[in-house]
GROMACS .gro file of C-alpha atoms in nm:
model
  164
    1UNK     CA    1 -11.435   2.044  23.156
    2UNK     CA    2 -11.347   2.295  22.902
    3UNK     CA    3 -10.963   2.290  22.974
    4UNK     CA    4 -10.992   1.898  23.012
    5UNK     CA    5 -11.065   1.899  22.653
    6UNK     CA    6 -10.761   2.060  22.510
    7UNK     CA    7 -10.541   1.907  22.766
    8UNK     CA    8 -10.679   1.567  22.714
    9UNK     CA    9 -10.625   1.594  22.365
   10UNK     CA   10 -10.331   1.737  22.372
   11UNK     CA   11 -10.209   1.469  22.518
   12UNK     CA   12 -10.376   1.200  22.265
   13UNK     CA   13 -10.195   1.404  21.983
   14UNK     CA   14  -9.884   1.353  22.130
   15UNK     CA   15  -9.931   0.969  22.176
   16UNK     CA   16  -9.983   0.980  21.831
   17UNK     CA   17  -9.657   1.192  21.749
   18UNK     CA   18  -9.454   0.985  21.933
   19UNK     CA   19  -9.628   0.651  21.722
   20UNK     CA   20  -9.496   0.825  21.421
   21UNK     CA   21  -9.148   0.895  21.498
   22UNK     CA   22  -9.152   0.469  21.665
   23UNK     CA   23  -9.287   0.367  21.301
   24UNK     CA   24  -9.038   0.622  21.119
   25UNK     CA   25  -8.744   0.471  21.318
   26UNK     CA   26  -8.797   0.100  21.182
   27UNK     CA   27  -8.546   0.043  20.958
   28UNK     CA   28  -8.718  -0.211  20.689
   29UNK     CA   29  -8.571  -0.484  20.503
   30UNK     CA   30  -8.683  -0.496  20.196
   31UNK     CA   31  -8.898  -0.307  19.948
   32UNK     CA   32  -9.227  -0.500  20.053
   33UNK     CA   33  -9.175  -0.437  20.396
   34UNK     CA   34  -9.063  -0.067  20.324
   35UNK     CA   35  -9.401  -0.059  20.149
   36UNK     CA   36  -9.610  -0.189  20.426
   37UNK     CA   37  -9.412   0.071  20.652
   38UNK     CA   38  -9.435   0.390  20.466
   39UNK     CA   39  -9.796   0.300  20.449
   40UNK     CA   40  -9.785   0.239  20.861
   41UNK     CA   41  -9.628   0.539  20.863
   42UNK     CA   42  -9.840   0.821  20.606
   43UNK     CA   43 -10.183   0.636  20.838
   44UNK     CA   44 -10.046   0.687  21.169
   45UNK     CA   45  -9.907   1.057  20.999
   46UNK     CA   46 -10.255   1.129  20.918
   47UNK     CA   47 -10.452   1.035  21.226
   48UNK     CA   48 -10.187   1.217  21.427
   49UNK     CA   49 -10.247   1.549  21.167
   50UNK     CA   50 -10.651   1.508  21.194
   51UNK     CA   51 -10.594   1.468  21.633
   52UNK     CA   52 -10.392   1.817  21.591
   53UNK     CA   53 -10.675   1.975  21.379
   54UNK     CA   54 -10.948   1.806  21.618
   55UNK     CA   55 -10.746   1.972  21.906
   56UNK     CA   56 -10.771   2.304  21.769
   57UNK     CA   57 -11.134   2.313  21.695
   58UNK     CA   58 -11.169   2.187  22.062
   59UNK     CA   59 -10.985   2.496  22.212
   60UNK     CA   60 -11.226   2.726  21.985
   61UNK     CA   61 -11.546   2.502  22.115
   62UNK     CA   62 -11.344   2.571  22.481
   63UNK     CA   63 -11.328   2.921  22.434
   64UNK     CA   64 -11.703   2.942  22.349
   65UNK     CA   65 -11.787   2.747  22.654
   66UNK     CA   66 -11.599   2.986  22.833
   67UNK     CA   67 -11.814   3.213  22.711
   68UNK     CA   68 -12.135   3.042  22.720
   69UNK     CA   69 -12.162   3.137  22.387
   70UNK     CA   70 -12.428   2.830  22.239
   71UNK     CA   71 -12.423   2.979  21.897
   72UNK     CA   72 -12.054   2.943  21.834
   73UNK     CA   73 -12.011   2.638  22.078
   74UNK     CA   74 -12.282   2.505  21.816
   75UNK     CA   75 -12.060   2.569  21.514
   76UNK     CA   76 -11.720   2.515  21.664
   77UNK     CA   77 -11.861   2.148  21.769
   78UNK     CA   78 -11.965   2.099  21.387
   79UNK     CA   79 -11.617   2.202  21.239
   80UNK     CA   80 -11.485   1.900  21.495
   81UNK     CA   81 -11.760   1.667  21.405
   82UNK     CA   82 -11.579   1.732  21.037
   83UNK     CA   83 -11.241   1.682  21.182
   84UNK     CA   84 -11.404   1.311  21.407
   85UNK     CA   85 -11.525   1.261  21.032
   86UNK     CA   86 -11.233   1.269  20.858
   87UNK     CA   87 -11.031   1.091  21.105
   88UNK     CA   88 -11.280   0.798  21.074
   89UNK     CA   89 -11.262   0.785  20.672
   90UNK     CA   90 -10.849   0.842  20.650
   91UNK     CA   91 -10.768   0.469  20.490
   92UNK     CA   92 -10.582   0.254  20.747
   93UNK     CA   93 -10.338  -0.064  20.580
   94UNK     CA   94 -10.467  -0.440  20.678
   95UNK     CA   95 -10.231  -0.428  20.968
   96UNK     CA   96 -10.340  -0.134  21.122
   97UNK     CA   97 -10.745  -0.236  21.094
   98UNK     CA   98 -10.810  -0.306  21.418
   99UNK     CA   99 -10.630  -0.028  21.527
  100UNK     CA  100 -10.862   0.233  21.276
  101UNK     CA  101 -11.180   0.048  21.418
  102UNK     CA  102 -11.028   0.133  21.769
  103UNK     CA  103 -11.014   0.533  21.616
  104UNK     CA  104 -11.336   0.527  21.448
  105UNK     CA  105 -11.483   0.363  21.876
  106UNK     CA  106 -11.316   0.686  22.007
  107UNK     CA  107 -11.407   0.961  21.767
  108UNK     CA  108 -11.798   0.845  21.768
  109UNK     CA  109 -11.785   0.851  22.158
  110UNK     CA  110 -11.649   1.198  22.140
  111UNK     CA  111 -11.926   1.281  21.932
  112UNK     CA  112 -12.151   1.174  22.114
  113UNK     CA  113 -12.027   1.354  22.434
  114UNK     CA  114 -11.985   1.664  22.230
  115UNK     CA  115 -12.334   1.696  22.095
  116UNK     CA  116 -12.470   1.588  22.428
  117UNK     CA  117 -12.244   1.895  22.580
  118UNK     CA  118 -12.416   2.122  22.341
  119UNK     CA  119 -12.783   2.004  22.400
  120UNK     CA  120 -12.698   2.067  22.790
  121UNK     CA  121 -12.557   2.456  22.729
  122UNK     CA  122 -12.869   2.521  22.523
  123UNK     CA  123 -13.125   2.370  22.783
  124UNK     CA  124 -12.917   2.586  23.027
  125UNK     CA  125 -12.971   2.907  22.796
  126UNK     CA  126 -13.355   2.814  22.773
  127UNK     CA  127 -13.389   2.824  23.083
  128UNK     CA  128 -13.500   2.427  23.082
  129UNK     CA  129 -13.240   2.362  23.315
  130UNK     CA  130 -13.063   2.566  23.611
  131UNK     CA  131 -12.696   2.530  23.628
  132UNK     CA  132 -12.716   2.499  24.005
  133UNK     CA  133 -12.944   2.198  24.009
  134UNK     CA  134 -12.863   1.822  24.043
  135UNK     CA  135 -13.029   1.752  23.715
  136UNK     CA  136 -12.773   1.969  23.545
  137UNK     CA  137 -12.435   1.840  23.770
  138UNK     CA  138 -12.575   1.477  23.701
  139UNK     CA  139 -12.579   1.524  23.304
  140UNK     CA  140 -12.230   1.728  23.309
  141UNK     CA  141 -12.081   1.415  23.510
  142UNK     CA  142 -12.282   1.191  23.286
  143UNK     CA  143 -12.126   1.400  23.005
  144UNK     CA  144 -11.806   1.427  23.110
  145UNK     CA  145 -11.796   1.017  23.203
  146UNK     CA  146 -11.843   0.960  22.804
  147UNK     CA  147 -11.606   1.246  22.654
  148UNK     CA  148 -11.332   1.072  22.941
  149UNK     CA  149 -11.442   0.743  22.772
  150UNK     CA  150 -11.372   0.858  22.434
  151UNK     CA  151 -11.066   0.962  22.537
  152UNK     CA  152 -10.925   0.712  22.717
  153UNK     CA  153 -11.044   0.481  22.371
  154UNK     CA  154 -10.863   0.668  22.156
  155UNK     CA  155 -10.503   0.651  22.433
  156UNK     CA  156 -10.606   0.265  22.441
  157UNK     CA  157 -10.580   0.271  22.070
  158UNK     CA  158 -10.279   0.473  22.036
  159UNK     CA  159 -10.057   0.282  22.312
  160UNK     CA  160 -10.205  -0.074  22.057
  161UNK     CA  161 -10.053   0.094  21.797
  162UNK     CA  162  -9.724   0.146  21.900
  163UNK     CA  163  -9.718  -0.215  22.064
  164UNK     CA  164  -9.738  -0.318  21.704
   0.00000   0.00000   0.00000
């Protein structure tokens, strides 16, 4: 899972790189439609910055797992909760709502997959759970199901965007 992360991402940031070098290539009209594009453009700019931050946090979260280090995978999945947050509250134009409610749907199922990755390490490291029974390779599939979710929202979202 913990390379599936970065990869994953890695490859939802560059969905979002190539949406902001379609939107930089229209060539607008006039200065209302200039407007409405450089606006397009600085939104898509900013979700695509906020997906490479998200991504980096995600290999430090990675590395932890790697580890099994719960104390740092605890923190590292905080500083991306921050990153998820400020993704969802970056100011999309009128045109580009449905596609920020399509973000926000993707970055609250990563959360959600995220915290519920964290809550499985530490029942591993209390001994509530062994990582060799069914209980545990039933939640990590479980877990996995909703990051993959999240994911494929947010690639959904990004392939809507550049239709538009």
């Amino acid at each position: 899972m913990a390379k599936s992360i970065v990869s994953r991402f890695a490859c939802a940031a560059l969905a979002g790189a190539l949406l902001t070098a379609a939107l930089a290539g229209c060539m607008p009209v006039d200065t209302a439609a200039n407007d409405e594009l450089s606006a397009n453009r600085q939104y898509m700019a900013a979700v695509n910055q906020g997906m490479d931050d998200l991504a980096a946090k995600l290999e430090s979260f990675n590395d932890a797992v790697a580890r099994g280090d719960v104390v740092t995978m605890r923190t590292q999945v905080e500083k991306a909760f921050k990153e998820l947050d400020d993704l969802e509250s970056i100011e999309a134009p009128e045109v580009l709502a449905d596609v920020k409610a399509g973000y926000v749907e993707g970055c609250a199922m990563l959360e959600e997959a995220l915290g519920s990755y964290v809550d499985l390490y530490t029942q591993l490291e209390s001994g509530a759970l062994a990582a060799d029974s069914i209980e545990y390779a039933n939640a990590l599939a479980e877990i996995q199901a909703s990051y993959d979710e999240g994911i494929a929202k947010l690639e959904e979202t990004d392939q809507k965007a550049l239709e538009l």
